[in-house]
Amino acid sequence: MQVDGNVALVTGAGSGLGAATARHLAALGAKVAVLDFDIENAQAVAEEIDGIAVQADVSDEAAVSAAIDAASGQLGTAPRIVVSCAGVGMAARIVGREGKLSFDVFEKTLKVNLFGTYNVMSHAARCMAALEPLSDGERGVIINTASVAWQDGQLGQAAYAASKGAIASLCLPAARELAQSGIRVMAIAPGLFHTPMMEGLPEDIAAKITANIPFPARLGEPHEFALLAEQIVANPFLNGTTIRLDGAVRLPPR
Ligand code: NAD
């Protein structure tokens, strides 16, 4: 599918990988709905790219449903391109100091990363399935964001890795199910990218992380994530799989 002339919805698009993807898709000619929990950031990105901002907590199913319907109404049609980038990256040991458990982190991480992605995917697919197919039978493409932690989860990443592993795992059954509607489902598993999520890390930890990236030996740039999203939209034979985008990094245990 070509990006130009289509409607796209990008979640978590007020920041980082989502903002870069929203900017890139708009530059390629898409009308973009910028969905984020943080409405101020979403509005700033939307203004910059002549798109619209929508506020929703992706873990709230009713809010996601309403946001997708509202975006479709404002942009005149449901999105054919959906990229889910909203996510959180909290770290916690399963059994912490003095036996403190971390169910709260596990629950919050799964709610936002996994349930949030599922909510957006399911409501987007519901709307896409009602669209007319394009000349090749395609109705839309859904791109979810996993993480290399899906395969190389580090100490402290049990919750995060579980959420991202589930996103990778649901890609194939979702693609198989939605094939009948001409909807493709893909996931991108980024390595370490230069976004506010990473900027929060202490310098020594960030330097240690970069030292593990074979080539290019630097953090990924958000526009490199957006370039892969563009290729997934453009290439109709990409379906039902998760692509690592990581400069060959394999995360060490800690
Ligand atoms: P970021 O923190 O820069 O952006 C995340 C955005 O999601 C923010 O704008 C935030 O407001 C929004 N968000 C968070 N919770 C939300 C919710 N419940 N509802 C709606 N919006 C919500 O992070 P990023 O680095 O751009 O990460 C984007 C995605 O990529 C995440 O899923 C993250 O897990 C994944 N990822 C990032 C990296 C990296 O190195 N940056 C690596 C692997 C995977």
PDB file of C-alpha atoms in Angstrom, residues 143-148 150-151 167-168 171 184-191 193 224-225 227-229 231-233 235 237-246:
ATOM      1  CA  ILE A 143       2.274  -2.315  12.892  1.00  0.00           C
ATOM      2  CA  ASN A 144       2.860  -3.053  16.565  1.00  0.00           C
ATOM      3  CA  THR A 145       5.980  -2.253  18.544  1.00  0.00           C
ATOM      4  CA  ALA A 146       7.711  -5.034  20.439  1.00  0.00           C
ATOM      5  CA  SER A 147      11.319  -4.736  21.650  1.00  0.00           C
ATOM      6  CA  VAL A 148      14.476  -6.821  21.424  1.00  0.00           C
ATOM      7  CA  TRP A 150      11.129  -9.870  23.566  1.00  0.00           C
ATOM      8  CA  GLN A 151      14.055 -12.271  23.021  1.00  0.00           C
ATOM      9  CA  ILE A 167       3.122  -8.546  21.146  1.00  0.00           C
ATOM     10  CA  ALA A 168       5.495 -10.618  19.009  1.00  0.00           C
ATOM     11  CA  CYS A 171       1.409 -11.049  15.371  1.00  0.00           C
ATOM     12  CA  ARG A 184      -1.709  -7.254   7.420  1.00  0.00           C
ATOM     13  CA  VAL A 185      -0.211  -7.323  10.924  1.00  0.00           C
ATOM     14  CA  MET A 186       3.490  -6.825  11.597  1.00  0.00           C
ATOM     15  CA  ALA A 187       5.659  -5.974  14.586  1.00  0.00           C
ATOM     16  CA  ILE A 188       8.929  -4.102  14.852  1.00  0.00           C
ATOM     17  CA  ALA A 189      11.291  -5.058  17.691  1.00  0.00           C
ATOM     18  CA  PRO A 190      13.571  -2.060  18.168  1.00  0.00           C
ATOM     19  CA  GLY A 191      16.953  -2.324  19.800  1.00  0.00           C
ATOM     20  CA  PHE A 193      16.881   4.016  20.276  1.00  0.00           C
ATOM     21  CA  GLU A 224      15.175   4.734  11.248  1.00  0.00           C
ATOM     22  CA  PHE A 225      12.185   3.138  12.968  1.00  0.00           C
ATOM     23  CA  LEU A 227      11.734   4.091   7.640  1.00  0.00           C
ATOM     24  CA  LEU A 228      10.964   0.466   8.522  1.00  0.00           C
ATOM     25  CA  ALA A 229       7.331   1.349   9.166  1.00  0.00           C
ATOM     26  CA  GLN A 231       8.699  -0.222   4.115  1.00  0.00           C
ATOM     27  CA  ILE A 232       6.185  -2.429   5.945  1.00  0.00           C
ATOM     28  CA  VAL A 233       3.329  -0.322   4.600  1.00  0.00           C
ATOM     29  CA  ASN A 235       5.652  -4.064   0.852  1.00  0.00           C
ATOM     30  CA  PHE A 237       4.391  -9.478   1.261  1.00  0.00           C
ATOM     31  CA  LEU A 238       5.493  -8.466   4.753  1.00  0.00           C
ATOM     32  CA  ASN A 239       2.953 -10.063   7.054  1.00  0.00           C
ATOM     33  CA  GLY A 240       2.682 -11.981  10.322  1.00  0.00           C
ATOM     34  CA  THR A 241       6.195 -11.534  11.598  1.00  0.00           C
ATOM     35  CA  THR A 242       8.373  -9.477  13.940  1.00  0.00           C
ATOM     36  CA  ILE A 243      11.448  -7.703  12.569  1.00  0.00           C
ATOM     37  CA  ARG A 244      14.364  -6.815  14.849  1.00  0.00           C
ATOM     38  CA  LEU A 245      15.777  -3.357  14.123  1.00  0.00           C
ATOM     39  CA  ASP A 246      18.843  -3.276  16.302  1.00  0.00           C
TER      40      ASP A 246
END
